[in-house]
Structures are given as structure tokens and as C-alpha cells.
């Protein structure tokens, strides 16, 4: 007789009393009576890693998201114990671990204020069906604590009161509050008492976050497998939290080529070749700047990746070359599903080399996507990634495609309940073989990584450009991204604003939305408002599903076309400013868009703001997200702000009405800013920049601004061939001084600056550049003059 022994459900389990403690350089191990081990690694003075095992032995320590370049090392480490606690002190933090139950609390080392405190702390449930544990952590929410981050969640900035899960999901026409959608970024920021910290829960299984939703004062996070493994990242400045998070999970490996920051036009799909050219020509004819045009799935032969439909595109190389001669870079889509077709080379090779994912008992993972039934490469296998990267040789090196768009890489599977692989699918996972439960969230990331490797190889000596839909923490190292299949609605315009801010705050700044909406059709007003917002997003692309009519800048009538042109021209003028913000992001992880809370966390008015954000360091944007609006109320952060359009000054710290008819949008510049501008170009490189315009916004007091430039492509900048200019503005009642500090070996194409001074509060007596007096002129009330780009000090002296 076979007996069916039921396993006992034990409920939540907890670590018991700590009985031993061991130190190994920067890592401490605490073991409890019931064999739970807590490993604490002092990553940096402000970054602690907590890792728990309930099996007394840890799994192999491996993470797709933590980069090998992550900083390590601390200035100070002291470990003490008393009757109740082990106390770890660094120069920034004090962490107390209770001997009775392993619960932790963390304090600011300077003023000993409490930052973070376990409630139940680590606990777990045994998982009968699949083995291992459901690992859980609960934390006390501090007084007035707010929460931010978590990737692409389509909700208000502050996450308090909400619950989310992280499971990368194809979410066609998602809506406000749909959860989860395309990305899994298990990183959040807590803010209370003006201090902020971050939690990065580096666990790729399906994970959940509850921000005081289930219980009013408790925040918790848990995952359906794997280890409780998380990093505590202290600020107290929020921008430091984000920057330290990207120090761990990586920053873009290079600055994008400047053209990638231009305007991109996309549709599902432009074909045949004559259509692509017609669209491109129309941009040039109407003088609407555009740098990139996209080929969606219909360029392929029966949706087979790395093939061309020769009826529609008889000579792709010639077409790509002609487009390129006219300044257009061609971007082609590549999905993960490989059509089951024994005549198709990519399929045959993948099959022969055993590169496709398999089900638990051996059959291939078969799923339907655009090409019909497909197999899917296992991108968690380094050998598969290498193979995949080499598949781009022809497309990039031979045909001349400049960028690749990875889509459907959640991985999306059609006509199945979970819209993806079943849990039992096996993955290589860098040799630590596992099921899809663990690999799902990183599948798209590893595909984008392999694509990036290919593009990098075959675009050399130029920089690669990749865009992905699915992502896990760390994907920002390889690629840009967009927010997936949104809808042409006013609410989605607001959602796009939230998602892009949130992605930037979550370490992933190269982000934008499908401008105008992917499904359904916007009217001219909505399209214009979306363009106005979209030109201030790091990635700027119009895309639509195409089955609801056209969505090019000229289809809504001349007045809308003119507005669209005007705003795209502003983006092109601001390219050196955006490029500088990108350089800062790639170097230091500073988000390109800053939600107001990130800009000024000490001002509690910012904690619940959603619409306004800072573009780069100095430009305040507030999109119009309502129909028929002639303006709106918006919050101005502390300080003084110049209206971009008429240079009038607004004093911040309160909400104010701003006029913004359909051809305008609230744009303000921080006083003291020096904003670099290029002339309008139809595409990057159309013109040789023979003068850099510097818009100076007078401030009484000091302010610094930077301009970073290099060859705008290639890697010479990594060898010091860049030009960094730091401008220090000192404004006084009767004078203005601008000092320039230069570094880098790159020689810019221009020799002079055209300086335009806004808001000068005094009448000019004379202007001296490096102690020599120069001529000035007046333009629309602003003072304008030309100076050598080599100046070190410029002095404007007022009349007595
Ligand atoms: C997915 C993508 C969309 C693309 C379409 C066809 O829906 O999100 O951007 O146009 O597939 O490839």
C-alpha cells in the first residue's frame, strides 16, 4: 500500500537566538539556533548587504544585476556587542542586530537618528510544491514615510498605500494601476524626516512589495523563491541613493551617440521601401528634424529574425545607405521567438547547437508569437549570447542598420494564460541551472545584453544603440527602453510622465514612451501635448500600432505640424544640454529627469507632486495633460525660475497658474543657469557647429553649470578626448562674473560662444573678457556678445 504522507504546513518561520558570530574581512556571519545564517557585507560606508539562508549554507553568490565595477570599501568599520545587540558602525551608518531574534535597525552615524527598522524582519514559509522558501521581510514604516521607485509602475510617484509585484509581463494596452507590466526593478526609495535610503531586493523570482497597504505602518517585500538578499543604500540625499544604486547595478557602458538623442519616428510598420522613403522625405521637406526611422516586424520574411522580405525591401543595403545619406539612421526590430522552420538558417543552427529553451522533461519550449510557432534561445547561457551577438554581423556591418529594437522579450507568448513561458522551462543561468521561475525576470535583460554585445562589436568604431521592452535591474548598462504598448488617451499622457520619472528614479534614465500612444489614435491636440512632453524625455520616439490611422507629425493639420516642429527644434537646440545630462548619468548615475521630490526632498510640498520634473539639472517642466487647457496650476520648487518663453521671473515655494495655450507648455529655467544651445539641425551632424550659444540666466549669488562635449560618437572620449566646461556665475547688485574652467583634450568645432544674458538687473557700463573690454549689442532687450571659447573670466560691470 502506498501512503500519501501530507507535509505539515508550518506557516511563517523566524530566526531564533543568535549563537555564533564570525567575521571574514568585510563580511559578517551570524548564525541562529535554528540554523538561519545572516550574512552582512559592508559594501561601502553607506551600503550594507543583507543575505539570509535557512539551510545553513548559502547558494552560489551570483547576480545578473550587480556589476563587477560596483565600488567596494569603507573608511571605517567597528563591530561591538553588548548583551542585546551586535553593533556594526561605519562612517555613515550604525546597524544593530538583535541577538534574540536577528532583527535589525539602522541609524545615521552622524546624528544617530533611526532610518530603518525591521518589524518582523526576515521570516519565511517553506514552499512545498517547488522546494525552497518564500522569503519575506517586513519593515516598520516611519512617521510620514513616503516611497518611490520600482521601475515602470503606471501610478503616482509616491507608492505609499499600494502593493505591487515584479514579474516582467507583456501588457498590451495596460492602464493606470495595471500591475505588473514590462519591467521588474525591485528597488525602492524610502523618505522620512528629510532623509532617504534605498532597498534593492536582488531576487529575480516573482517578488512583491507592499507599502503600508495591508497594514498601515508596515512595509514588506517578499519573493516566491530564492534568497532574502537585499542591499540597504543610505543617502540621505535621494540623488545619492539612486547614484549608489546604479553604482551597484551599473550605468550605461557608454554615452549614446548624439543622434540617438535626436527625434525618432516609428510605426508598426513602415513598408515597403517606398513608404519608408516617403516618410523620410516628408520630414526633410517639412523641415521637421528627425534622426532615426524604424522598421517594425514587417521588414522580415515571415517574421523570421535576421531575414528581409525581398518583395518589400529588394535591396536593404541600398535603402539604408540612401536613408543614411539623408541623415536617417535605420533601426530594426528583433524579437526572441525563432520560427520553427527547418529551412531557416537561424532556426537550424539554434537547434543543432542546442541553444533553445526546453521544458522540464526535455521537449522544446514551443510558443506562438508573430511568426507562428517558435522556439526561444536561452539567453541566460553565455554561449547562446555569444552566438546571438554574432547574428548581427550582416544586419549591422553589411547592411548598415544603426540600432536594434528588442521587443516581446518578457518573453511574450501568445494565446496562453500567463502570456509567457510556463514555470517548468529550464534555463542555463550561467551554469547554475534553474527553472523559469528564477530566470523569467532576467530573460529580456539577457537578450538585450546579447544584442548589445553584437551591436557593439559590429558598429565599432561607432557606439551601439539598442532599445528593449523588458528589463530587470541592471539592464540600463546595455540599452535604452520605452514604456510599451500604451494608449492614445489623456490619462496615458499623464502615465507616460509618471513612468519616465519613475524609471529615472529607478536608475534607468534612457527612457521614453510611445509618443501619441501606441493603440488608438490621438487627436491633434493630444499629439501636440504629447510631443511637448516627449521632447523632454531622454528617449524621444513617436510610435503607433498603425491600425488606427497615421501618426506622423503632419497628419493633424498645419497648425499642429508647426507646434510639433517648434518643440522638436527646441530638443535639437538643447542637445548639448541633454548630452551633458547623459554624461552625468553615465558617469555618476544622476537621473536625467528628476521628480520634484528628488530635486528637493526637504520641501515636503514635493513629496506628493507628480506632474512637474526637472529636465537635466536646471530646466523645470510641467506638461499640460488636460484637454482644452489654456494653462495650468503647477508647483514651483524653492528658488527663482525664469519663464523660458518671456524670461519673466517666478519665485518658487508655491503653486501658481501658468498660461500655456496649445503652442506652449510651462518651461522654466533655474536662475543662475547657463544653458548651452546648438543651432537647429535636421539631423545630428547636418551642420558643423561653428558657435555655441550660452543662455545665461542672471542670479544674485553663485551658480555652476557644465557643458560636456566630445566627438558625439566613437570611444575617443574614454581616452580623454572630451571637452568639459564648468561655468561659475557670480551675480551681484552691480556686476556679473562668469568664470570658465576647462578640462579634456577634445577640440570643439567652434571657436566662439554667443553669450546671451537674461534678466540683468543693472545697466551695463562695460564688459571685460580676461581684462579686455569688448563690444556688446542688444537683442530683444537681452544683452548679447561674442567671446572666444577660451575665455577664463568674463566681467560685466554696471553703471554707477
Ligand atoms: C509589440 C510592441 C510594439 C510593436 C509590435 C509589433 O506590441 O510593443 O511596439 O510595434 O509588438 O512588433
PDB file of N, CA, C and O in Angstrom, residues 103-141:
ATOM      1  N   UNK A 103      16.614  40.670  14.464  1.00  0.00           N
ATOM      2  CA  UNK A 103      16.029  41.875  13.860  1.00  0.00           C
ATOM      3  C   UNK A 103      17.046  43.001  13.837  1.00  0.00           C
ATOM      4  O   UNK A 103      17.862  43.126  14.745  1.00  0.00           O
ATOM      5  N   UNK A 104      16.911  43.840  12.819  1.00  0.00           N
ATOM      6  CA  UNK A 104      17.917  44.879  12.617  1.00  0.00           C
ATOM      7  C   UNK A 104      17.305  46.270  12.723  1.00  0.00           C
ATOM      8  O   UNK A 104      16.136  46.469  12.402  1.00  0.00           O
ATOM      9  N   UNK A 105      18.116  47.196  13.119  1.00  0.00           N
ATOM     10  CA  UNK A 105      17.717  48.601  12.975  1.00  0.00           C
ATOM     11  C   UNK A 105      18.957  49.365  12.531  1.00  0.00           C
ATOM     12  O   UNK A 105      20.084  49.009  12.887  1.00  0.00           O
ATOM     13  N   UNK A 106      18.710  50.388  11.726  1.00  0.00           N
ATOM     14  CA  UNK A 106      19.837  51.116  11.136  1.00  0.00           C
ATOM     15  C   UNK A 106      19.686  52.606  11.420  1.00  0.00           C
ATOM     16  O   UNK A 106      18.592  53.171  11.270  1.00  0.00           O
ATOM     17  N   UNK A 107      20.789  53.228  11.819  1.00  0.00           N
ATOM     18  CA  UNK A 107      20.782  54.638  12.229  1.00  0.00           C
ATOM     19  C   UNK A 107      21.814  55.420  11.422  1.00  0.00           C
ATOM     20  O   UNK A 107      22.820  54.861  10.978  1.00  0.00           O
ATOM     21  N   UNK A 108      21.549  56.710  11.291  1.00  0.00           N
ATOM     22  CA  UNK A 108      22.524  57.612  10.692  1.00  0.00           C
ATOM     23  C   UNK A 108      23.674  57.759  11.701  1.00  0.00           C
ATOM     24  O   UNK A 108      23.438  58.110  12.862  1.00  0.00           O
ATOM     25  N   UNK A 109      24.899  57.515  11.275  1.00  0.00           N
ATOM     26  CA  UNK A 109      26.023  57.543  12.220  1.00  0.00           C
ATOM     27  C   UNK A 109      26.300  58.948  12.751  1.00  0.00           C
ATOM     28  O   UNK A 109      26.830  59.107  13.838  1.00  0.00           O
ATOM     29  N   UNK A 110      25.914  59.968  11.970  1.00  0.00           N
ATOM     30  CA  UNK A 110      26.237  61.336  12.403  1.00  0.00           C
ATOM     31  C   UNK A 110      25.338  61.808  13.538  1.00  0.00           C
ATOM     32  O   UNK A 110      25.807  62.263  14.550  1.00  0.00           O
ATOM     33  N   UNK A 111      24.020  61.652  13.328  1.00  0.00           N
ATOM     34  CA  UNK A 111      23.124  62.203  14.357  1.00  0.00           C
ATOM     35  C   UNK A 111      22.342  61.105  15.076  1.00  0.00           C
ATOM     36  O   UNK A 111      21.420  61.394  15.829  1.00  0.00           O
ATOM     37  N   UNK A 112      22.691  59.845  14.823  1.00  0.00           N
ATOM     38  CA  UNK A 112      22.074  58.648  15.428  1.00  0.00           C
ATOM     39  C   UNK A 112      20.552  58.556  15.234  1.00  0.00           C
ATOM     40  O   UNK A 112      19.863  57.844  15.962  1.00  0.00           O
ATOM     41  N   UNK A 113      20.025  59.289  14.246  1.00  0.00           N
ATOM     42  CA  UNK A 113      18.579  59.167  14.010  1.00  0.00           C
ATOM     43  C   UNK A 113      18.260  57.820  13.359  1.00  0.00           C
ATOM     44  O   UNK A 113      19.061  57.287  12.589  1.00  0.00           O
ATOM     45  N   UNK A 114      17.074  57.310  13.670  1.00  0.00           N
ATOM     46  CA  UNK A 114      16.653  55.998  13.156  1.00  0.00           C
ATOM     47  C   UNK A 114      16.228  56.133  11.697  1.00  0.00           C
ATOM     48  O   UNK A 114      15.398  56.971  11.353  1.00  0.00           O
ATOM     49  N   UNK A 115      16.777  55.283  10.851  1.00  0.00           N
ATOM     50  CA  UNK A 115      16.454  55.353   9.427  1.00  0.00           C
ATOM     51  C   UNK A 115      15.572  54.175   9.014  1.00  0.00           C
ATOM     52  O   UNK A 115      14.616  54.325   8.257  1.00  0.00           O
ATOM     53  N   UNK A 116      15.897  53.016   9.551  1.00  0.00           N
ATOM     54  CA  UNK A 116      15.240  51.789   9.059  1.00  0.00           C
ATOM     55  C   UNK A 116      15.158  50.812  10.223  1.00  0.00           C
ATOM     56  O   UNK A 116      16.118  50.656  10.986  1.00  0.00           O
ATOM     57  N   UNK A 117      14.016  50.101  10.291  1.00  0.00           N
ATOM     58  CA  UNK A 117      13.837  49.213  11.441  1.00  0.00           C
ATOM     59  C   UNK A 117      13.006  48.003  11.048  1.00  0.00           C
ATOM     60  O   UNK A 117      11.871  48.150  10.563  1.00  0.00           O
ATOM     61  N   UNK A 118      13.556  46.804  11.235  1.00  0.00           N
ATOM     62  CA  UNK A 118      12.770  45.594  10.967  1.00  0.00           C
ATOM     63  C   UNK A 118      11.526  45.578  11.842  1.00  0.00           C
ATOM     64  O   UNK A 118      11.587  45.946  13.019  1.00  0.00           O
ATOM     65  N   UNK A 119      10.413  45.117  11.271  1.00  0.00           N
ATOM     66  CA  UNK A 119       9.260  44.839  12.129  1.00  0.00           C
ATOM     67  C   UNK A 119       9.408  43.374  12.502  1.00  0.00           C
ATOM     68  O   UNK A 119      10.125  43.027  13.435  1.00  0.00           O
ATOM     69  N   UNK A 120       8.823  42.460  11.694  1.00  0.00           N
ATOM     70  CA  UNK A 120       9.121  41.059  11.940  1.00  0.00           C
ATOM     71  C   UNK A 120      10.522  40.740  11.426  1.00  0.00           C
ATOM     72  O   UNK A 120      11.124  39.755  11.801  1.00  0.00           O
ATOM     73  N   UNK A 121      10.996  41.586  10.535  1.00  0.00           N
ATOM     74  CA  UNK A 121      12.294  41.311   9.922  1.00  0.00           C
ATOM     75  C   UNK A 121      12.190  40.118   9.003  1.00  0.00           C
ATOM     76  O   UNK A 121      11.130  39.867   8.399  1.00  0.00           O
ATOM     77  N   UNK A 122      13.276  39.397   8.906  1.00  0.00           N
ATOM     78  CA  UNK A 122      13.277  38.244   7.998  1.00  0.00           C
ATOM     79  C   UNK A 122      12.422  37.117   8.562  1.00  0.00           C
ATOM     80  O   UNK A 122      12.525  36.760   9.727  1.00  0.00           O
ATOM     81  N   UNK A 123      11.564  36.563   7.700  1.00  0.00           N
ATOM     82  CA  UNK A 123      10.841  35.334   8.037  1.00  0.00           C
ATOM     83  C   UNK A 123      10.554  34.603   6.745  1.00  0.00           C
ATOM     84  O   UNK A 123      10.788  35.129   5.654  1.00  0.00           O
ATOM     85  N   UNK A 124      10.091  33.407   6.835  1.00  0.00           N
ATOM     86  CA  UNK A 124       9.911  32.621   5.608  1.00  0.00           C
ATOM     87  C   UNK A 124       8.857  31.554   5.792  1.00  0.00           C
ATOM     88  O   UNK A 124       8.455  31.232   6.910  1.00  0.00           O
ATOM     89  N   UNK A 125       8.416  31.069   4.649  1.00  0.00           N
ATOM     90  CA  UNK A 125       7.490  29.936   4.622  1.00  0.00           C
ATOM     91  C   UNK A 125       8.132  28.883   3.753  1.00  0.00           C
ATOM     92  O   UNK A 125       8.722  29.227   2.721  1.00  0.00           O
ATOM     93  N   UNK A 126       7.989  27.641   4.108  1.00  0.00           N
ATOM     94  CA  UNK A 126       8.541  26.610   3.228  1.00  0.00           C
ATOM     95  C   UNK A 126       7.608  26.431   2.035  1.00  0.00           C
ATOM     96  O   UNK A 126       6.397  26.485   2.169  1.00  0.00           O
ATOM     97  N   UNK A 127       8.208  26.207   0.881  1.00  0.00           N
ATOM     98  CA  UNK A 127       7.417  26.066  -0.329  1.00  0.00           C
ATOM     99  C   UNK A 127       7.342  24.592  -0.697  1.00  0.00           C
ATOM    100  O   UNK A 127       8.309  24.015  -1.168  1.00  0.00           O
ATOM    101  N   UNK A 128       6.181  23.971  -0.431  1.00  0.00           N
ATOM    102  CA  UNK A 128       6.076  22.513  -0.625  1.00  0.00           C
ATOM    103  C   UNK A 128       6.161  22.105  -2.078  1.00  0.00           C
ATOM    104  O   UNK A 128       6.803  21.134  -2.432  1.00  0.00           O
ATOM    105  N   UNK A 129       5.505  22.885  -2.926  1.00  0.00           N
ATOM    106  CA  UNK A 129       5.395  22.440  -4.315  1.00  0.00           C
ATOM    107  C   UNK A 129       6.709  22.481  -5.068  1.00  0.00           C
ATOM    108  O   UNK A 129       7.020  21.586  -5.833  1.00  0.00           O
ATOM    109  N   UNK A 130       7.462  23.515  -4.856  1.00  0.00           N
ATOM    110  CA  UNK A 130       8.678  23.669  -5.658  1.00  0.00           C
ATOM    111  C   UNK A 130       9.957  23.581  -4.846  1.00  0.00           C
ATOM    112  O   UNK A 130      11.050  23.603  -5.402  1.00  0.00           O
ATOM    113  N   UNK A 131       9.827  23.470  -3.553  1.00  0.00           N
ATOM    114  CA  UNK A 131      11.026  23.438  -2.725  1.00  0.00           C
ATOM    115  C   UNK A 131      11.495  24.831  -2.389  1.00  0.00           C
ATOM    116  O   UNK A 131      11.017  25.817  -2.947  1.00  0.00           O
ATOM    117  N   UNK A 132      12.434  24.919  -1.470  1.00  0.00           N
ATOM    118  CA  UNK A 132      12.949  26.230  -1.066  1.00  0.00           C
ATOM    119  C   UNK A 132      11.931  26.996  -0.236  1.00  0.00           C
ATOM    120  O   UNK A 132      10.983  26.415   0.298  1.00  0.00           O
ATOM    121  N   UNK A 133      12.143  28.294  -0.159  1.00  0.00           N
ATOM    122  CA  UNK A 133      11.309  29.110   0.725  1.00  0.00           C
ATOM    123  C   UNK A 133      10.646  30.256  -0.032  1.00  0.00           C
ATOM    124  O   UNK A 133      11.143  30.714  -1.054  1.00  0.00           O
ATOM    125  N   UNK A 134       9.547  30.721   0.567  1.00  0.00           N
ATOM    126  CA  UNK A 134       9.024  32.036   0.192  1.00  0.00           C
ATOM    127  C   UNK A 134       9.674  32.966   1.216  1.00  0.00           C
ATOM    128  O   UNK A 134       9.440  32.817   2.419  1.00  0.00           O
ATOM    129  N   UNK A 135      10.534  33.850   0.746  1.00  0.00           N
ATOM    130  CA  UNK A 135      11.333  34.642   1.689  1.00  0.00           C
ATOM    131  C   UNK A 135      10.710  36.015   1.898  1.00  0.00           C
ATOM    132  O   UNK A 135      10.323  36.674   0.934  1.00  0.00           O
ATOM    133  N   UNK A 136      10.614  36.433   3.144  1.00  0.00           N
ATOM    134  CA  UNK A 136       9.838  37.648   3.455  1.00  0.00           C
ATOM    135  C   UNK A 136      10.622  38.602   4.359  1.00  0.00           C
ATOM    136  O   UNK A 136      11.418  38.157   5.172  1.00  0.00           O
ATOM    137  N   UNK A 137      10.298  39.867   4.217  1.00  0.00           N
ATOM    138  CA  UNK A 137      10.908  40.883   5.084  1.00  0.00           C
ATOM    139  C   UNK A 137       9.839  41.906   5.409  1.00  0.00           C
ATOM    140  O   UNK A 137       9.131  42.366   4.508  1.00  0.00           O
ATOM    141  N   UNK A 138       9.692  42.231   6.675  1.00  0.00           N
ATOM    142  CA  UNK A 138       8.766  43.323   6.976  1.00  0.00           C
ATOM    143  C   UNK A 138       9.466  44.382   7.813  1.00  0.00           C
ATOM    144  O   UNK A 138      10.267  44.085   8.699  1.00  0.00           O
ATOM    145  N   UNK A 139       9.146  45.620   7.482  1.00  0.00           N
ATOM    146  CA  UNK A 139       9.869  46.780   7.998  1.00  0.00           C
ATOM    147  C   UNK A 139       8.850  47.761   8.566  1.00  0.00           C
ATOM    148  O   UNK A 139       7.769  47.927   7.995  1.00  0.00           O
ATOM    149  N   UNK A 140       9.200  48.439   9.663  1.00  0.00           N
ATOM    150  CA  UNK A 140       8.279  49.455  10.198  1.00  0.00           C
ATOM    151  C   UNK A 140       8.347  50.696   9.324  1.00  0.00           C
ATOM    152  O   UNK A 140       9.436  51.147   8.979  1.00  0.00           O
ATOM    153  N   UNK A 141       7.184  51.225   9.018  1.00  0.00           N
ATOM    154  CA  UNK A 141       7.172  52.471   8.265  1.00  0.00           C
ATOM    155  C   UNK A 141       7.302  53.602   9.282  1.00  0.00           C
ATOM    156  O   UNK A 141       6.583  53.642  10.277  1.00  0.00           O
TER     157      UNK A 141
END
